[in-house]
Amino acid sequence: MKDKRNTLQKRIVSDVFSSMHNHPSAGMVYDAVQEKFPGISRATVYRILAEAAEEGTVQRLKLTDANDRFDITTKKHYHVVCRDCGAVADVETEIDGIGLTERTVGCEGFTVEGCHVEFVGVCEKYQNKTEKII
Amino acid sequence: MKDKRNTLQKRIVSDVFSSMHNHPSAGMVYDAVQEKFPGISRATVYRILAEAAEEGTVQRLKLTDANDRFDITTKKHYHVVCRDCGAVADVETEIDGIGLTERTVGCEGFTVEGCHVEFVGVCEKYQNKTEKII
DNA sequence: GTGCGTGCAAACCGTTTGCAATCGG
DNA sequence: CCGATTGCAAACGGTTTGCACGCAC
C-alpha cells in the first residue's frame, strides 16, 4: 500500500482534466495544464494520468487511431471517433458485446473473452467543413 | 499516374509477406526479410508496405494495441487479438456492423458511418502458458 | 538518359525513465 | 526527517524523411 501524497501538481492536473470533456490524450491535458500553470513538467502530467488510470479513477481508452485518450467516466461505454479531426464522443447505445462475443467462431484456437467496439463518423464541426474531395 | 517499377526489393518483401500468416507488423516483415535478404533497408520495407496498403493490394489493420498490422486478405473481416502476446487471427463471424451502427444514439452531433469491432482473447499457445496471476 | 526507388542516417513524435533535487506528511 | 514526487533531459520504439546514389525502364 503506497503512501499517496496530495501535491499541487496532482490537484492541477486533476482540475484541468475534469474541466475537459474531449476525452483528451495525455498531450492535450499537458497543453491545457500549461496554460494554467506553465511550470508543470510533461513527465509529471503523464505520470499522474497513468497512475489515475491504474487506480481506476479515470479510464484509459485505447482507440484505433493514434494515442490513448483519457475519460472521466469510469464505467464502460462506447465511443465515436471523427475520421477528420480525431474528436471523440461518448455513445449511449446499448451494444450486446457478450452476444457479439458468443457469436464468434473460427478463431483458430483463440479463447475469446470480449470485444472492443468503436464507431467512426464525422463530428458536427467537420460535417460543414468537409467538401467532397472525391 | 505513377510509373511503378518492379524492383528486387518489392519482389522480396512481397514474397516474404505472402508467406507470413501472422498479420505481421511492418517491423515483423522487416525482420523476416532480413533473414532471407540481409541487405534490405528498414525504410524500404516500410515504404513498400505503405504503398501496397495505399494501392489496396494489402490491408492495413489499425488495432487498439500497438502498431499497425498488415493483412494479405483485402476483404473486410474481423480479428481476435491475444491479450498476452498480441497475436492476431481472423474471425469468421458474421457481425451486423450496419445494425450496430444504426442502433447508435446520443453521439453529440456525430454522423456515424461505421464501426470497428475487435475481439480480445487468449491464443492457443498462451492458454497453457498462462498461470493465474491474480 | 531520366527519374523512380533505394540505403543510410537523422529526424520525428509520443511516451517513458534515471537521477538528483524538492517538498508533503 | 524520510521517502514519495517532481523536473529535467536523455532514452526509447516505431515510423518517416531528406538526400545522394543506383538501377529499372
mmCIF file of N, CA and C in Angstrom, chain A residues 8-9 18 20 26 34 48 60 76 78 91 128:
data_model
loop_
_atom_site.group_PDB
_atom_site.id
_atom_site.type_symbol
_atom_site.label_atom_id
_atom_site.label_comp_id
_atom_site.label_asym_id
_atom_site.label_seq_id
_atom_site.Cartn_x
_atom_site.Cartn_y
_atom_site.Cartn_z
ATOM 1 N N LEU A 8 0.450 19.736 -5.307
ATOM 2 C CA LEU A 8 -0.121 20.794 -6.134
ATOM 3 C C LEU A 8 -0.319 20.294 -7.551
ATOM 4 N N GLN A 9 0.675 19.608 -8.096
ATOM 5 C CA GLN A 9 0.604 19.124 -9.477
ATOM 6 C C GLN A 9 -0.587 18.203 -9.696
ATOM 7 N N SER A 18 -10.639 17.423 -15.324
ATOM 8 C CA SER A 18 -12.087 17.338 -15.066
ATOM 9 C C SER A 18 -12.859 18.379 -15.845
ATOM 10 N N MET A 20 -12.174 19.263 -18.859
ATOM 11 C CA MET A 20 -12.117 18.966 -20.299
ATOM 12 C C MET A 20 -13.101 17.836 -20.580
ATOM 13 N N ALA A 26 -3.024 12.407 -23.278
ATOM 14 C CA ALA A 26 -2.133 12.945 -22.254
ATOM 15 C C ALA A 26 -1.524 14.275 -22.724
ATOM 16 N N GLN A 34 -0.527 23.552 -19.177
ATOM 17 C CA GLN A 34 0.478 24.596 -19.397
ATOM 18 C C GLN A 34 -0.116 25.996 -19.326
ATOM 19 N N ILE A 48 0.900 11.323 -13.671
ATOM 20 C CA ILE A 48 -0.330 11.474 -12.893
ATOM 21 C C ILE A 48 -1.495 10.786 -13.600
ATOM 22 N N ARG A 60 -8.507 4.772 -19.228
ATOM 23 C CA ARG A 60 -7.635 4.951 -20.377
ATOM 24 C C ARG A 60 -8.299 4.279 -21.569
ATOM 25 N N LYS A 76 -17.913 1.439 -18.248
ATOM 26 C CA LYS A 76 -17.684 1.023 -19.624
ATOM 27 C C LYS A 76 -18.769 1.548 -20.551
ATOM 28 N N TYR A 78 -19.170 3.121 -25.008
ATOM 29 C CA TYR A 78 -18.517 3.122 -26.309
ATOM 30 C C TYR A 78 -18.276 4.538 -26.813
ATOM 31 N N VAL A 91 -20.908 7.277 -26.798
ATOM 32 C CA VAL A 91 -22.060 6.715 -27.489
ATOM 33 C C VAL A 91 -22.947 6.073 -26.425
ATOM 34 N N ASN A 128 -19.645 20.323 -41.765
ATOM 35 C CA ASN A 128 -19.762 21.508 -42.600
ATOM 36 C C ASN A 128 -18.458 21.787 -43.336
#
